[in-house]
C-alpha cells in the first residue's frame, strides 16, 4: 500500500469513529444515552474508503451523534462501569477522574469497535494511566501516541496530553491496525507498539487484560488470547 493510500484509509477510519462529542457528561445517564451504537460489522469496515469530505468538516475531530439506547444496552454499560471502577482504583485515586476515564474509554472503545477491557489493558501497559507520560521515543499520553499521528489524523492544535483526545487517537489507531491484520489481535498489537514480528508486547497486553480487566464469564478475551 502506498503512503498516500494509507493516509486516506487512516483519515477514513477517523471520520468513521469521530461521531461522538467529547464534552463532559453531566451524569451517568447522559453518558449512557450518548453512547454510539454497537458496531454491526467487522472492524475492517472502519477503514473503508469514504467519499471526499468538504474541508469545512475537517475543522474538528468532534461531531454530534444522537442515538437512543435500549434498556439492555444501558444496563450492560452500567454493569461494566460498576465492575471496572474498583479495579481502576489502584491506578487512579481520584473518584471523579476515575469515573470520567472509564466513561471515555467505554465511549471510544465502542466507537472504534474494540473491547473496552482491551483498551484499559493497553493503557495499563503503555502509561499506567498517567496522562502526562512521555516515553524516551517521544510517545505521549495515556495510550502513548507518537506525535506524527497528529499530521495523519488530526489538527495541529491537538494536545496528545489531553486524555480524552489521546483516547480518540489510540482507539482509532488500534482499530486501524486490527483491520489491516484482518482481526489478528497479536499482530495488530505488535503494529501498535512498533514491534511487528515479535510477541512480547501483545503478551504483556493480554496478560494485563486477563489478570486485571477480564470480566467474569467473558469468553471474548479468552478467544482473542488464542489468536
mmCIF file of C-alpha atoms in Angstrom, residues 40-205:
data_model
loop_
_atom_site.group_PDB
_atom_site.id
_atom_site.type_symbol
_atom_site.label_atom_id
_atom_site.label_comp_id
_atom_site.label_asym_id
_atom_site.label_seq_id
_atom_site.Cartn_x
_atom_site.Cartn_y
_atom_site.Cartn_z
ATOM 1 C CA UNK A 40 -22.767 -4.332 13.474
ATOM 2 C CA UNK A 41 -19.911 -5.079 11.103
ATOM 3 C CA UNK A 42 -16.394 -6.381 11.304
ATOM 4 C CA UNK A 43 -13.692 -3.841 12.264
ATOM 5 C CA UNK A 44 -12.419 -3.904 8.675
ATOM 6 C CA UNK A 45 -15.365 -1.667 7.784
ATOM 7 C CA UNK A 46 -13.809 1.089 9.898
ATOM 8 C CA UNK A 47 -11.145 1.761 7.277
ATOM 9 C CA UNK A 48 -13.156 1.571 4.084
ATOM 10 C CA UNK A 49 -12.719 4.422 1.616
ATOM 11 C CA UNK A 50 -15.241 7.232 2.045
ATOM 12 C CA UNK A 51 -16.413 9.924 -0.396
ATOM 13 C CA UNK A 52 -14.456 13.152 -0.447
ATOM 14 C CA UNK A 53 -15.273 15.225 2.636
ATOM 15 C CA UNK A 54 -15.654 19.018 2.384
ATOM 16 C CA UNK A 55 -12.750 20.836 4.023
ATOM 17 C CA UNK A 56 -15.170 22.631 6.335
ATOM 18 C CA UNK A 57 -15.980 19.337 8.021
ATOM 19 C CA UNK A 58 -12.317 18.694 8.880
ATOM 20 C CA UNK A 59 -12.033 21.640 11.259
ATOM 21 C CA UNK A 60 -12.553 19.465 14.327
ATOM 22 C CA UNK A 61 -12.497 15.836 15.432
ATOM 23 C CA UNK A 62 -15.732 16.309 17.375
ATOM 24 C CA UNK A 63 -19.209 15.759 15.985
ATOM 25 C CA UNK A 64 -22.650 15.131 17.388
ATOM 26 C CA UNK A 65 -24.344 11.746 17.281
ATOM 27 C CA UNK A 66 -27.681 11.124 18.918
ATOM 28 C CA UNK A 67 -28.765 7.508 19.137
ATOM 29 C CA UNK A 68 -31.371 6.076 21.502
ATOM 30 C CA UNK A 69 -30.068 3.342 23.772
ATOM 31 C CA UNK A 70 -32.076 0.250 24.530
ATOM 32 C CA UNK A 71 -32.646 -0.633 28.198
ATOM 33 C CA UNK A 72 -30.461 -3.723 27.746
ATOM 34 C CA UNK A 73 -27.549 -1.638 26.416
ATOM 35 C CA UNK A 74 -27.876 0.896 29.226
ATOM 36 C CA UNK A 75 -27.931 -1.888 31.797
ATOM 37 C CA UNK A 76 -24.865 -3.564 30.254
ATOM 38 C CA UNK A 77 -22.938 -0.274 30.279
ATOM 39 C CA UNK A 78 -23.809 0.346 33.914
ATOM 40 C CA UNK A 79 -22.733 -3.156 34.837
ATOM 41 C CA UNK A 80 -19.410 -2.666 33.063
ATOM 42 C CA UNK A 81 -18.727 0.655 34.769
ATOM 43 C CA UNK A 82 -19.631 -0.785 38.167
ATOM 44 C CA UNK A 83 -17.335 -3.759 37.556
ATOM 45 C CA UNK A 84 -14.356 -1.737 36.314
ATOM 46 C CA UNK A 85 -14.444 1.141 38.801
ATOM 47 C CA UNK A 86 -12.874 -0.690 41.784
ATOM 48 C CA UNK A 87 -10.263 -2.281 39.515
ATOM 49 C CA UNK A 88 -9.072 1.135 38.377
ATOM 50 C CA UNK A 89 -8.671 2.436 41.940
ATOM 51 C CA UNK A 90 -5.090 1.204 42.214
ATOM 52 C CA UNK A 91 -4.105 3.358 39.219
ATOM 53 C CA UNK A 92 -6.396 6.408 39.564
ATOM 54 C CA UNK A 93 -7.076 7.580 43.107
ATOM 55 C CA UNK A 94 -9.421 10.478 42.357
ATOM 56 C CA UNK A 95 -13.009 9.117 42.166
ATOM 57 C CA UNK A 96 -14.302 11.738 39.736
ATOM 58 C CA UNK A 97 -11.372 11.310 37.367
ATOM 59 C CA UNK A 98 -11.639 7.546 37.628
ATOM 60 C CA UNK A 99 -15.317 7.583 36.670
ATOM 61 C CA UNK A 100 -14.742 10.002 33.803
ATOM 62 C CA UNK A 101 -11.856 7.939 32.464
ATOM 63 C CA UNK A 102 -13.993 4.801 32.426
ATOM 64 C CA UNK A 103 -16.815 6.675 30.683
ATOM 65 C CA UNK A 104 -14.466 7.954 27.992
ATOM 66 C CA UNK A 105 -12.669 4.646 27.497
ATOM 67 C CA UNK A 106 -16.010 2.895 27.093
ATOM 68 C CA UNK A 107 -17.199 5.510 24.597
ATOM 69 C CA UNK A 108 -14.097 5.412 22.457
ATOM 70 C CA UNK A 109 -13.807 1.629 22.503
ATOM 71 C CA UNK A 110 -17.412 1.273 21.320
ATOM 72 C CA UNK A 111 -16.921 3.850 18.576
ATOM 73 C CA UNK A 112 -13.850 2.012 17.302
ATOM 74 C CA UNK A 113 -15.362 -1.471 17.625
ATOM 75 C CA UNK A 114 -12.889 -2.548 20.316
ATOM 76 C CA UNK A 115 -13.476 -4.372 23.604
ATOM 77 C CA UNK A 116 -13.251 -1.651 26.270
ATOM 78 C CA UNK A 117 -11.312 -4.035 28.540
ATOM 79 C CA UNK A 118 -8.641 -4.287 25.839
ATOM 80 C CA UNK A 119 -8.329 -0.515 25.760
ATOM 81 C CA UNK A 120 -7.812 -0.467 29.533
ATOM 82 C CA UNK A 121 -5.148 -3.161 29.215
ATOM 83 C CA UNK A 122 -3.301 -1.167 26.548
ATOM 84 C CA UNK A 123 -3.400 1.954 28.729
ATOM 85 C CA UNK A 124 -2.074 -0.012 31.693
ATOM 86 C CA UNK A 125 0.870 -1.342 29.704
ATOM 87 C CA UNK A 126 1.582 1.890 27.850
ATOM 88 C CA UNK A 127 1.354 4.520 30.589
ATOM 89 C CA UNK A 128 -0.063 3.016 33.796
ATOM 90 C CA UNK A 129 -2.901 5.550 33.334
ATOM 91 C CA UNK A 130 -0.575 8.575 33.500
ATOM 92 C CA UNK A 131 -1.977 11.189 31.111
ATOM 93 C CA UNK A 132 1.253 13.214 31.206
ATOM 94 C CA UNK A 133 3.550 10.278 30.384
ATOM 95 C CA UNK A 134 6.134 10.796 27.627
ATOM 96 C CA UNK A 135 8.365 7.914 26.530
ATOM 97 C CA UNK A 136 12.032 8.121 25.558
ATOM 98 C CA UNK A 137 10.870 7.737 21.934
ATOM 99 C CA UNK A 138 8.508 10.703 22.266
ATOM 100 C CA UNK A 139 5.205 8.818 22.586
ATOM 101 C CA UNK A 140 2.679 10.825 24.584
ATOM 102 C CA UNK A 141 -0.190 10.308 26.990
ATOM 103 C CA UNK A 142 -2.456 7.511 28.127
ATOM 104 C CA UNK A 143 -2.104 5.374 25.009
ATOM 105 C CA UNK A 144 1.388 6.644 24.114
ATOM 106 C CA UNK A 145 0.652 8.256 20.764
ATOM 107 C CA UNK A 146 3.554 9.311 18.571
ATOM 108 C CA UNK A 147 3.204 12.985 17.520
ATOM 109 C CA UNK A 148 3.348 12.182 13.779
ATOM 110 C CA UNK A 149 -0.200 10.810 14.101
ATOM 111 C CA UNK A 150 -1.459 14.383 14.509
ATOM 112 C CA UNK A 151 -0.423 15.035 10.906
ATOM 113 C CA UNK A 152 -2.151 11.831 9.767
ATOM 114 C CA UNK A 153 -5.380 12.062 11.749
ATOM 115 C CA UNK A 154 -5.994 15.382 13.395
ATOM 116 C CA UNK A 155 -5.259 19.045 13.706
ATOM 117 C CA UNK A 156 -2.023 20.893 14.562
ATOM 118 C CA UNK A 157 -3.583 22.199 17.788
ATOM 119 C CA UNK A 158 -4.359 18.702 19.120
ATOM 120 C CA UNK A 159 -2.841 18.106 22.545
ATOM 121 C CA UNK A 160 -1.920 14.455 22.998
ATOM 122 C CA UNK A 161 -1.675 15.001 26.750
ATOM 123 C CA UNK A 162 -5.393 15.680 26.762
ATOM 124 C CA UNK A 163 -6.541 12.247 27.944
ATOM 125 C CA UNK A 164 -9.818 12.279 26.044
ATOM 126 C CA UNK A 165 -8.208 13.285 22.752
ATOM 127 C CA UNK A 166 -5.463 10.728 23.373
ATOM 128 C CA UNK A 167 -8.071 8.009 23.790
ATOM 129 C CA UNK A 168 -9.659 9.001 20.470
ATOM 130 C CA UNK A 169 -6.334 8.708 18.698
ATOM 131 C CA UNK A 170 -5.298 5.460 20.384
ATOM 132 C CA UNK A 171 -8.562 3.631 19.746
ATOM 133 C CA UNK A 172 -8.650 4.813 16.121
ATOM 134 C CA UNK A 173 -5.077 3.648 15.510
ATOM 135 C CA UNK A 174 -5.570 0.267 17.165
ATOM 136 C CA UNK A 175 -8.823 -0.320 15.252
ATOM 137 C CA UNK A 176 -6.997 0.531 12.023
ATOM 138 C CA UNK A 177 -4.230 -1.975 12.728
ATOM 139 C CA UNK A 178 -6.764 -4.641 13.682
ATOM 140 C CA UNK A 179 -8.452 -4.064 10.327
ATOM 141 C CA UNK A 180 -5.129 -4.183 8.459
ATOM 142 C CA UNK A 181 -4.364 -7.514 10.144
ATOM 143 C CA UNK A 182 -7.898 -8.809 9.490
ATOM 144 C CA UNK A 183 -8.708 -9.453 13.119
ATOM 145 C CA UNK A 184 -5.330 -10.867 14.195
ATOM 146 C CA UNK A 185 -5.042 -9.195 17.590
ATOM 147 C CA UNK A 186 -1.465 -10.321 18.211
ATOM 148 C CA UNK A 187 -0.193 -8.718 15.018
ATOM 149 C CA UNK A 188 -2.373 -5.620 15.486
ATOM 150 C CA UNK A 189 -0.972 -5.034 18.970
ATOM 151 C CA UNK A 190 2.569 -5.572 17.718
ATOM 152 C CA UNK A 191 1.978 -2.978 14.988
ATOM 153 C CA UNK A 192 0.585 -0.564 17.569
ATOM 154 C CA UNK A 193 3.783 -0.931 19.579
ATOM 155 C CA UNK A 194 6.040 -0.849 16.513
ATOM 156 C CA UNK A 195 7.343 -4.365 17.163
ATOM 157 C CA UNK A 196 5.679 -6.350 14.384
ATOM 158 C CA UNK A 197 7.214 -9.810 14.192
ATOM 159 C CA UNK A 198 7.712 -10.017 17.959
ATOM 160 C CA UNK A 199 5.226 -11.168 20.578
ATOM 161 C CA UNK A 200 6.456 -9.673 23.845
ATOM 162 C CA UNK A 201 4.198 -6.613 23.658
ATOM 163 C CA UNK A 202 0.976 -8.468 22.735
ATOM 164 C CA UNK A 203 1.756 -10.926 25.533
ATOM 165 C CA UNK A 204 2.079 -8.083 28.050
ATOM 166 C CA UNK A 205 -1.228 -6.557 26.963
#
